[in-house]
Amino acid sequence: MSYQVPVKKVLISEEEINKRVKELAKQISTDYAGKTPLLVCILRGASLFFSDLIKNLKIDCNLDFMCLSSYQGTNSSGKVRLLLDIRDDIRDKDVIVVEDIVDTGITGVYLRDLLGARKPASLEFCTLLDKPQNRKVEITPKYLGFSIENEFVIGYGLDYNELYRNLPFVGVFDETKK
Ligand code: IMP
């Protein structure tokens, strides 16, 4: 059985991801020592990154989930829709939002405004990937896995029309092979 995936190249291998996720978890564990941060997974893209990250944390933490949507194919609509909100009150809590990728930054700024208004003790962003060249609004994640070029990528949670999230690596999408 052969399974063809539409990638031009593997951009970040499974091994590189595992190594970097462990480093990020170590950094967060050090920064939040003695605290119990709430980690918020932004569905669906951050799901794989989130579960690997939390497995490697060496501190107590709480978990919650939000679901947002803004993309159709390889284009952002620029409009963020909140499909699922977190369950608990975050007032006075240390919150870390875990995203798959920061691209235009519109989703991040939306989340910063929405969650910031709920008066957490602190609010930081952790993203696996960053495409700084495509930024339309200012946001700088404190924790960053990899900075990448302005190319559409799939795998390790990231999709093209809801496919390829299950790939264990991040690859550059090849529209001609889909
Ligand atoms: P932003 O609001 O433009 O920063 O985009 C955030 C969301 O767009 C991410 O959470 C992804 O769901 C999606 N996105 C942006 N770039 C890519 C990509 O290269 N591949 C897959 N999804 C992407």
Short mmCIF file of C-alpha atoms and ligand atoms in Angstrom, two decimals:
data_model
loop_
_atom_site.label_atom_id
_atom_site.label_comp_id
_atom_site.label_asym_id
_atom_site.label_seq_id
_atom_site.Cartn_x
_atom_site.Cartn_y
_atom_site.Cartn_z
CA MET A 1 0.00 0.00 0.00
CA SER A 2 1.50 3.36 -0.93
CA TYR A 3 0.42 6.63 0.64
CA GLN A 4 1.34 9.77 -1.32
CA VAL A 5 1.48 13.06 0.54
CA PRO A 6 1.51 16.35 -1.40
CA VAL A 7 4.77 17.87 -0.20
CA LYS A 8 7.59 19.51 -2.14
CA LYS A 9 9.97 18.73 0.69
CA VAL A 10 10.13 17.88 4.36
CA LEU A 11 10.83 21.20 6.06
CA ILE A 12 11.13 20.02 9.65
CA SER A 13 11.64 16.33 10.41
CA GLU A 14 10.00 14.38 13.24
CA GLU A 15 13.37 14.24 15.05
CA GLU A 16 13.89 18.01 14.80
CA ILE A 17 10.35 18.63 16.07
CA ASN A 18 10.81 16.26 19.04
CA LYS A 19 14.08 17.92 20.02
CA ARG A 20 12.68 21.46 19.81
CA VAL A 21 9.46 20.58 21.65
CA LYS A 22 11.54 19.18 24.54
CA GLU A 23 13.61 22.40 24.64
CA LEU A 24 10.46 24.55 24.72
CA ALA A 25 8.95 22.39 27.49
CA LYS A 26 12.15 22.78 29.50
CA GLN A 27 12.12 26.56 29.06
CA ILE A 28 8.45 26.79 30.12
CA SER A 29 9.07 24.48 33.11
CA THR A 30 11.90 26.76 34.26
CA ASP A 31 9.98 30.00 33.68
CA TYR A 32 6.86 28.74 35.50
CA ALA A 33 8.58 26.82 38.33
CA GLY A 34 6.38 26.97 41.44
CA LYS A 35 3.36 28.08 39.40
CA THR A 36 0.49 26.14 37.84
CA PRO A 37 -0.08 27.71 34.41
CA LEU A 38 -3.15 27.08 32.32
CA LEU A 39 -2.14 25.88 28.86
CA VAL A 40 -4.75 26.61 26.21
CA CYS A 41 -4.61 24.49 23.06
CA ILE A 42 -5.88 26.23 19.92
CA LEU A 43 -7.73 23.57 17.95
CA ARG A 44 -7.36 22.02 15.64
CA GLY A 45 -3.88 22.92 14.41
CA ALA A 46 -2.01 22.88 17.73
CA SER A 47 -3.33 19.48 18.86
CA LEU A 48 -0.21 17.39 18.14
CA PHE A 49 2.21 20.07 19.33
CA PHE A 50 0.15 20.62 22.49
CA SER A 51 0.10 16.98 23.52
CA ASP A 52 3.85 16.53 22.95
CA LEU A 53 4.60 19.78 24.77
CA ILE A 54 2.57 19.02 27.90
CA LYS A 55 4.02 15.48 28.14
CA ASN A 56 7.45 17.06 28.53
CA LEU A 57 6.56 19.71 31.15
CA LYS A 58 8.07 19.21 34.60
CA ILE A 59 5.52 21.38 36.44
CA ASP A 60 1.85 21.12 37.39
CA CYS A 61 -0.44 22.63 34.81
CA ASN A 62 -4.10 22.96 33.88
CA LEU A 63 -5.34 22.36 30.35
CA ASP A 64 -8.10 23.89 28.30
CA PHE A 65 -9.13 24.11 24.65
CA MET A 66 -10.36 26.72 22.21
CA CYS A 67 -11.40 26.19 18.62
CA LEU A 68 -11.02 28.98 16.06
CA SER A 69 -11.40 29.12 12.34
CA SER A 70 -10.16 31.56 9.71
CA TYR A 71 -8.69 29.55 6.84
CA GLN A 72 -10.13 28.17 3.59
CA GLY A 73 -7.59 26.16 1.59
CA THR A 74 -4.32 28.09 1.63
CA ASN A 75 -5.93 31.50 2.26
CA SER A 76 -6.82 33.29 5.45
CA SER A 77 -10.24 34.92 5.40
CA GLY A 78 -8.83 37.50 7.84
CA LYS A 79 -11.93 36.99 9.99
CA VAL A 80 -11.57 34.87 13.11
CA ARG A 81 -14.55 32.88 14.33
CA LEU A 82 -14.67 31.49 17.85
CA LEU A 83 -16.13 27.99 17.65
CA LEU A 84 -15.31 26.80 21.18
CA ASP A 85 -14.32 28.83 24.23
CA ILE A 86 -12.37 27.73 27.31
CA ARG A 87 -14.43 26.41 30.21
CA ASP A 88 -13.00 28.13 33.26
CA ASP A 89 -12.47 31.64 34.54
CA ILE A 90 -8.87 32.74 33.91
CA ARG A 91 -8.82 35.77 36.22
CA ASP A 92 -5.47 35.85 38.10
CA LYS A 93 -4.21 32.74 36.31
CA ASP A 94 -0.98 32.39 34.35
CA VAL A 95 -2.15 31.56 30.84
CA ILE A 96 -0.06 30.17 27.97
CA VAL A 97 -1.82 30.01 24.60
CA VAL A 98 -0.42 27.20 22.43
CA GLU A 99 -0.74 27.76 18.67
CA ASP A 100 0.40 25.81 15.61
CA ILE A 101 1.58 28.78 13.56
CA VAL A 102 1.56 32.56 13.66
CA ASP A 103 1.11 33.87 10.14
CA THR A 104 -0.66 37.24 9.69
CA GLY A 105 -0.93 37.41 13.50
CA ILE A 106 -4.67 38.14 13.30
CA THR A 107 -5.62 35.04 15.31
CA GLY A 108 -3.03 35.82 17.99
CA VAL A 109 -4.16 39.42 18.38
CA TYR A 110 -7.80 38.26 18.53
CA LEU A 111 -6.87 35.86 21.33
CA ARG A 112 -4.72 38.41 23.15
CA ASP A 113 -7.65 40.87 23.18
CA LEU A 114 -10.27 38.27 24.11
CA LEU A 115 -8.29 36.55 26.88
CA GLY A 116 -6.50 39.69 28.07
CA ALA A 117 -9.89 41.30 28.81
CA ARG A 118 -10.56 38.48 31.27
CA LYS A 119 -7.71 39.73 33.49
CA PRO A 120 -5.30 36.79 33.73
CA ALA A 121 -2.21 37.27 35.95
CA SER A 122 -0.11 36.77 32.81
CA LEU A 123 -0.71 35.87 29.18
CA GLU A 124 1.96 34.45 26.88
CA PHE A 125 1.98 32.76 23.50
CA CYS A 126 3.79 29.58 22.48
CA THR A 127 3.81 28.62 18.82
CA LEU A 128 5.45 25.78 16.95
CA LEU A 129 5.94 27.84 13.79
CA ASP A 130 6.21 31.50 12.89
CA LYS A 131 6.01 33.12 9.44
CA PRO A 132 7.18 36.66 10.36
CA GLN A 133 7.28 37.87 6.73
CA ASN A 134 3.51 37.60 6.45
CA ARG A 135 2.66 39.57 9.59
CA LYS A 136 -0.21 42.07 9.26
CA VAL A 137 -0.61 42.88 12.96
CA GLU A 138 2.03 42.98 15.68
CA ILE A 139 2.42 39.93 17.90
CA THR A 140 5.63 38.31 19.17
CA PRO A 141 5.22 34.87 20.74
CA LYS A 142 7.45 34.40 23.79
CA TYR A 143 8.01 30.71 23.00
CA LEU A 144 8.79 29.83 19.40
CA GLY A 145 9.68 26.46 17.84
CA PHE A 146 10.79 27.43 14.34
CA SER A 147 10.74 30.56 12.22
CA ILE A 148 9.97 29.65 8.59
CA GLU A 149 9.70 31.26 5.14
CA ASN A 150 6.39 32.43 3.76
CA GLU A 151 5.30 29.04 2.34
CA PHE A 152 2.16 27.03 3.03
CA VAL A 153 3.04 24.04 5.21
CA ILE A 154 1.19 20.91 6.27
CA GLY A 155 1.66 18.17 8.85
CA TYR A 156 2.12 17.82 12.61
CA GLY A 157 -1.35 19.33 13.15
CA LEU A 158 -1.38 21.74 10.21
CA ASP A 159 -3.88 21.05 7.47
CA TYR A 160 -4.85 21.77 3.91
CA ASN A 161 -8.66 21.61 3.81
CA GLU A 162 -8.66 19.42 6.95
CA LEU A 163 -6.21 16.86 5.54
CA TYR A 164 -2.60 15.94 6.43
CA ARG A 165 -2.74 16.96 10.09
CA ASN A 166 -1.58 13.43 10.96
CA LEU A 167 1.81 13.66 9.24
CA PRO A 168 4.60 13.38 11.83
CA PHE A 169 6.71 16.06 10.08
CA VAL A 170 6.15 19.57 8.70
CA GLY A 171 6.35 19.72 4.90
CA VAL A 172 5.95 22.41 2.24
CA PHE A 173 2.60 21.84 0.55
CA ASP A 174 2.63 20.99 -3.17
CA GLU A 175 -0.63 22.15 -4.73
CA THR A 176 0.10 20.20 -7.95
CA LYS A 177 0.14 16.86 -6.12
CA LYS A 178 -3.06 17.22 -4.11
P1 IMP B 1 -2.97 33.99 11.36
O1 IMP B 1 -4.23 34.43 12.00
O2 IMP B 1 -2.85 34.49 9.95
O3 IMP B 1 -1.73 34.25 12.18
O4 IMP B 1 -3.07 32.45 11.12
C1 IMP B 1 -3.26 31.54 12.09
C2 IMP B 1 -3.87 30.27 11.56
O5 IMP B 1 -3.80 30.14 10.13
C3 IMP B 1 -3.08 29.11 12.08
O6 IMP B 1 -3.50 28.75 13.35
C4 IMP B 1 -3.35 28.06 11.02
O7 IMP B 1 -4.53 27.37 11.32
C5 IMP B 1 -3.52 28.82 9.75
N1 IMP B 1 -2.30 28.80 8.91
C6 IMP B 1 -1.46 29.83 8.67
N2 IMP B 1 -0.45 29.45 7.89
C7 IMP B 1 -0.64 28.13 7.63
C8 IMP B 1 0.10 27.14 6.89
O8 IMP B 1 1.16 27.40 6.29
N3 IMP B 1 -0.42 25.89 6.89
C9 IMP B 1 -1.58 25.56 7.53
N4 IMP B 1 -2.28 26.44 8.23
C10 IMP B 1 -1.82 27.72 8.29
#
